[in-house]
Short mmCIF file of C-alpha atoms and ligand atoms in Angstrom, two decimals:
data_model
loop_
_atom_site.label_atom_id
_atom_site.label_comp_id
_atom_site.label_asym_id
_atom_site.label_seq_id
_atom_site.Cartn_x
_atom_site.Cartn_y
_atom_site.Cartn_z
CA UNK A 1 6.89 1.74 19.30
CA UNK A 2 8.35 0.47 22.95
CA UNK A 3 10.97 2.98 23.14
CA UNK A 4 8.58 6.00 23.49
CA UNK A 5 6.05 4.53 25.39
CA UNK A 6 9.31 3.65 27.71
CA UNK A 7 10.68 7.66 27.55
CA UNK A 8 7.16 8.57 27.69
CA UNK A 9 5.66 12.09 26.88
CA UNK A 10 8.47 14.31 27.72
CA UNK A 11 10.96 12.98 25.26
CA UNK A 12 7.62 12.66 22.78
CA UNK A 13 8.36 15.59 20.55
CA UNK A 14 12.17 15.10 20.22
CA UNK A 15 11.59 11.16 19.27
CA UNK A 16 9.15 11.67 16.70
CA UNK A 17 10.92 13.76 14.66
CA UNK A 18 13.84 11.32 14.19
CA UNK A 19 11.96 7.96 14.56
CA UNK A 20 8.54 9.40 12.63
CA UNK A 21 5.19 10.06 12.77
CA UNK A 22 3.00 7.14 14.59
CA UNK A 23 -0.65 5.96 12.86
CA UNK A 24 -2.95 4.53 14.72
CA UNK A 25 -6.36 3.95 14.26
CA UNK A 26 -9.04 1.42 16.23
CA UNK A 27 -8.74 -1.94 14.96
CA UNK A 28 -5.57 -1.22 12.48
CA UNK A 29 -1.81 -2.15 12.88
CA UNK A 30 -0.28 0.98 14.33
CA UNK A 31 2.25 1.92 11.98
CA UNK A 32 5.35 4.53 11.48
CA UNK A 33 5.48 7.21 8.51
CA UNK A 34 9.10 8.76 8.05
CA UNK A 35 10.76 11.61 5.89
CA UNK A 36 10.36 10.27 2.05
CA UNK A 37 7.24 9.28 3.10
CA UNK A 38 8.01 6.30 3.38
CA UNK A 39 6.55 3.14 5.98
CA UNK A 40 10.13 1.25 6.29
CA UNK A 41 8.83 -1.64 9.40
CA UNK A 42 6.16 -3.74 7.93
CA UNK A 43 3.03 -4.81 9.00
CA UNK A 44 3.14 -8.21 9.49
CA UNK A 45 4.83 -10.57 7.17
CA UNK A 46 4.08 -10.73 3.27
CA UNK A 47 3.54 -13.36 0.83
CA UNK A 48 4.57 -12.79 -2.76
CA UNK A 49 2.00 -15.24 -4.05
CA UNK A 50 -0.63 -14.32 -1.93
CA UNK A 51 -0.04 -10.73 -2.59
CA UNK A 52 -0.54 -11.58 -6.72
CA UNK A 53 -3.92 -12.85 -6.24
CA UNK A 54 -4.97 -9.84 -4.24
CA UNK A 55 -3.70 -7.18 -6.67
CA UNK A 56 -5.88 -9.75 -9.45
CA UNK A 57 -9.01 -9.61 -7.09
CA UNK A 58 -11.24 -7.21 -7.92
CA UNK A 59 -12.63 -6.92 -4.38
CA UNK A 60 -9.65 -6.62 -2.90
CA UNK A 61 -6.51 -4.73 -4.59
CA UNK A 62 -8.21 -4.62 -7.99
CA UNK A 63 -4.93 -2.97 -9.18
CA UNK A 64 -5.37 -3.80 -12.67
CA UNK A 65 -8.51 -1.59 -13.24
CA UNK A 66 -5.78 1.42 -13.27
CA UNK A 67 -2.21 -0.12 -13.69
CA UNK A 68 -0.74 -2.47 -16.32
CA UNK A 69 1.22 -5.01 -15.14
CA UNK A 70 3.11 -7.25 -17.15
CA UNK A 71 3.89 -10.09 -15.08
CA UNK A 72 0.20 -10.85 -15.10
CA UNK A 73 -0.71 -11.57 -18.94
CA UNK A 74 -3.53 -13.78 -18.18
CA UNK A 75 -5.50 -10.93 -17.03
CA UNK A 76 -6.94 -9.60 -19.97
CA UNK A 77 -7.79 -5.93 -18.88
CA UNK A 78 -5.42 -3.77 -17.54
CA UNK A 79 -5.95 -0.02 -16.84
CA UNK A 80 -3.94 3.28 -18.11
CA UNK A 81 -4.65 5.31 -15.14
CA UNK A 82 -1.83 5.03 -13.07
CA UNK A 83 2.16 3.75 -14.60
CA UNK A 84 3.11 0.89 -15.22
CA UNK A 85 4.30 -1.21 -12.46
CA UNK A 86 7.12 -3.46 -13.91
CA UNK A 87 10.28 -2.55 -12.58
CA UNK A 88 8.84 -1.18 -9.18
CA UNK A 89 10.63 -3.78 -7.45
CA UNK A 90 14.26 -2.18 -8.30
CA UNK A 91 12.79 1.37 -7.89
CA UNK A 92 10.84 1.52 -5.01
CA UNK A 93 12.09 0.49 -2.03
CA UNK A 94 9.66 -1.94 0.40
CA UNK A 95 9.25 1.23 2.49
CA UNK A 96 7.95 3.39 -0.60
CA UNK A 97 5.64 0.87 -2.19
CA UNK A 98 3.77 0.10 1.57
CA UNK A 99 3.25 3.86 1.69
CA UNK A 100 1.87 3.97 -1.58
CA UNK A 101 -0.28 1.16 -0.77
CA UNK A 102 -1.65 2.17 3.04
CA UNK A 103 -2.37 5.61 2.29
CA UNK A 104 -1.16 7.27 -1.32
CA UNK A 105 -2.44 10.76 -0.37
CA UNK A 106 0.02 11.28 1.76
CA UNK A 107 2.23 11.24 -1.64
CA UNK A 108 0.03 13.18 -3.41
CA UNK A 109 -3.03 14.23 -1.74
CA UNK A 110 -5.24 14.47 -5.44
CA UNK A 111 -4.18 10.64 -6.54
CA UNK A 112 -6.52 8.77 -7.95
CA UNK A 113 -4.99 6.15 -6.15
CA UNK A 114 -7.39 4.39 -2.92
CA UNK A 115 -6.13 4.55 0.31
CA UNK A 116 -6.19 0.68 1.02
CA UNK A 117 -5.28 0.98 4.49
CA UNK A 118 -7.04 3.65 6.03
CA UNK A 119 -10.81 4.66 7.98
CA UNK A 120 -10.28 7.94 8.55
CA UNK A 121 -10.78 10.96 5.82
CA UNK A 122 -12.09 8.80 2.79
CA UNK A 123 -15.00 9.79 1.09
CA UNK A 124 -18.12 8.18 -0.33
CA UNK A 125 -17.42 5.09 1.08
CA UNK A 126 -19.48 2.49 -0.08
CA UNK A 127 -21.81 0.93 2.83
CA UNK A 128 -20.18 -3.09 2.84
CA UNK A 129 -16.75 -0.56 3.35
CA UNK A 130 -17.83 1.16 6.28
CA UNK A 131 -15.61 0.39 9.06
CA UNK A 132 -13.21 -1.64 6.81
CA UNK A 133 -10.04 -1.15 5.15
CA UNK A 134 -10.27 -2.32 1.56
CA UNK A 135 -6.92 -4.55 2.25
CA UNK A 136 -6.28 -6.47 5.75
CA UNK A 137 -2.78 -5.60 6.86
CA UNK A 138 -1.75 -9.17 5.87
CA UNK A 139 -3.08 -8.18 2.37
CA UNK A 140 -0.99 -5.07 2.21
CA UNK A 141 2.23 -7.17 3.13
CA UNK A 142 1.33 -9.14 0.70
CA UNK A 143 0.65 -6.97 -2.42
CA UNK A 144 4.40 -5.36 -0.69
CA UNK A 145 6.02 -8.79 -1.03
CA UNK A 146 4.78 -9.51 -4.42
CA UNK A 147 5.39 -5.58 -5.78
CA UNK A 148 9.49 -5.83 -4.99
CA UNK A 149 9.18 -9.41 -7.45
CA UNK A 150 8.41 -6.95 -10.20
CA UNK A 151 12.48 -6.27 -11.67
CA UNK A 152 11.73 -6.34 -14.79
CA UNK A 153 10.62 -5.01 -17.85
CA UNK A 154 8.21 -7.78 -19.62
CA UNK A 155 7.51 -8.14 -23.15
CA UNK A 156 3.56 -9.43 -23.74
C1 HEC B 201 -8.12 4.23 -9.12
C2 HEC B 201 -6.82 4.01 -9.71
C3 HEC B 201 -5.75 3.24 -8.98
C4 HEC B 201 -5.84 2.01 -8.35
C5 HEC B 201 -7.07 1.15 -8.15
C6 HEC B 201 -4.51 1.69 -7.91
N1 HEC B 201 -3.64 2.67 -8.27
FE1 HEC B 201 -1.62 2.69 -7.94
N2 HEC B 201 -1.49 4.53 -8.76
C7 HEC B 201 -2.52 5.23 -9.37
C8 HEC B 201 -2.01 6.48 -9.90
C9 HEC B 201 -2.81 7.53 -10.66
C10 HEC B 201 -0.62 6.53 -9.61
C11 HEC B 201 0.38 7.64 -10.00
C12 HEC B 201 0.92 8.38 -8.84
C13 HEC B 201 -0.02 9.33 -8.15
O1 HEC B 201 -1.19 9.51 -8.55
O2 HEC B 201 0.40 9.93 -7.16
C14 HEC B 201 -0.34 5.28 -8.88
C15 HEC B 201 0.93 4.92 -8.42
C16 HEC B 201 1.27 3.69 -7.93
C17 HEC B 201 2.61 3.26 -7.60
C18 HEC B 201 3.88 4.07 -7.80
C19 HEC B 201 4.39 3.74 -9.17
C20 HEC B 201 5.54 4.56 -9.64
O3 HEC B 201 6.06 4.24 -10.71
O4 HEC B 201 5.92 5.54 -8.98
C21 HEC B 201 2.53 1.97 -7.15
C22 HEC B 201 3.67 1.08 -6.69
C23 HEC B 201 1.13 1.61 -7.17
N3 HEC B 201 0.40 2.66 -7.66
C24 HEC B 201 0.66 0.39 -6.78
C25 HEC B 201 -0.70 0.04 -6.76
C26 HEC B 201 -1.18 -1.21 -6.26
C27 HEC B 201 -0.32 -2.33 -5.73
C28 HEC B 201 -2.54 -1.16 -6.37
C29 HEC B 201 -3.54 -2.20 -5.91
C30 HEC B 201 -3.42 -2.62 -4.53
C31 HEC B 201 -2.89 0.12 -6.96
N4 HEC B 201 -1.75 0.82 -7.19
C32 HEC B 201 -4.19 0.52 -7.24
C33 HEC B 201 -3.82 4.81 -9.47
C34 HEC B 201 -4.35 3.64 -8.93
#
């Protein structure tokens, strides 16, 4: 963020406890984690549709092997592990569901949930996932954009 690189160390402390804690990592799109938790300034800029087919891909979000989701009926299997995500869109705010996304544990540290933003602290990580997150920070603005479409409840 500009304004504490600007105030520098000194006013550090005092900043980060009203504007949040700062995540950086090599290679990853530094981002802020506030009181809820919650990641309120997006990555980059999201695409709903985009964001649909990466919550479908199984190499990528792959959602679906632990969440139903009704909006996608065409996908035959959907998973039980996590809820439902139908009406996230009116519950969760854009802010929530990004922090849920990038790094879960930070919710709840025993989720089953991935961490699809993240290098540090994972475990067992596959070898073609070394050094990677499992979603691009494009990807994660996208599975955002297309999470707040989700308003309602679906009948299938
Ligand atoms: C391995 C299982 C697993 C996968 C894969 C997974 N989730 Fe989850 N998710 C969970 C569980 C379990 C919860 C329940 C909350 C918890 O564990 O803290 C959850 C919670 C959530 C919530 C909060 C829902 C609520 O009602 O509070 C959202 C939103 C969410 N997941 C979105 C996603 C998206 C989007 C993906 C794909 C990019 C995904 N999840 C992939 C297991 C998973």
């Amino acid at each position: 963020m500009k304004v504490r690189s600007i105030f520098g160390a000194a006013l550090g402390i005092a900043l980060m406890a009203a504007a949040g804690t700062q995540v950086q990592a090599a290679g990853l799109v530094k981002y802020t984690v506030v009181e809820h938790p919650s990641i309120p300034e997006s990555l980059t800029k999201g695409d709903p549709v985009r964001g649909r087919a990466a919550v479908i891909n199984r190499q990528k979000g792959n959602c679906l092997a632990c969440h139903s989701i009704p909006e996608i009926p065409e996908e035959q299997f959907h998973g039980e592990v996590g809820p439902v995500l139908d009406d996230v869109g009116s519950r969760m705010s854009a802010g929530e569901i990004r922090m849920r996304i990038v790094d879960p544990k930070v919710i709840n540290p025993e989720t089953a949930m991935p961490s699809f933003y993240k290098l540090e602290g994972l475990h067992r990580v596959a070898k073609k996932w070394q050094g990677k997150t499992i979603l691009s920070a494009q990807e994660v603005e996208d599975v955002v954009a297309y999470m707040l479409t989700l308003k309602g409840s679906y009948s299938n």
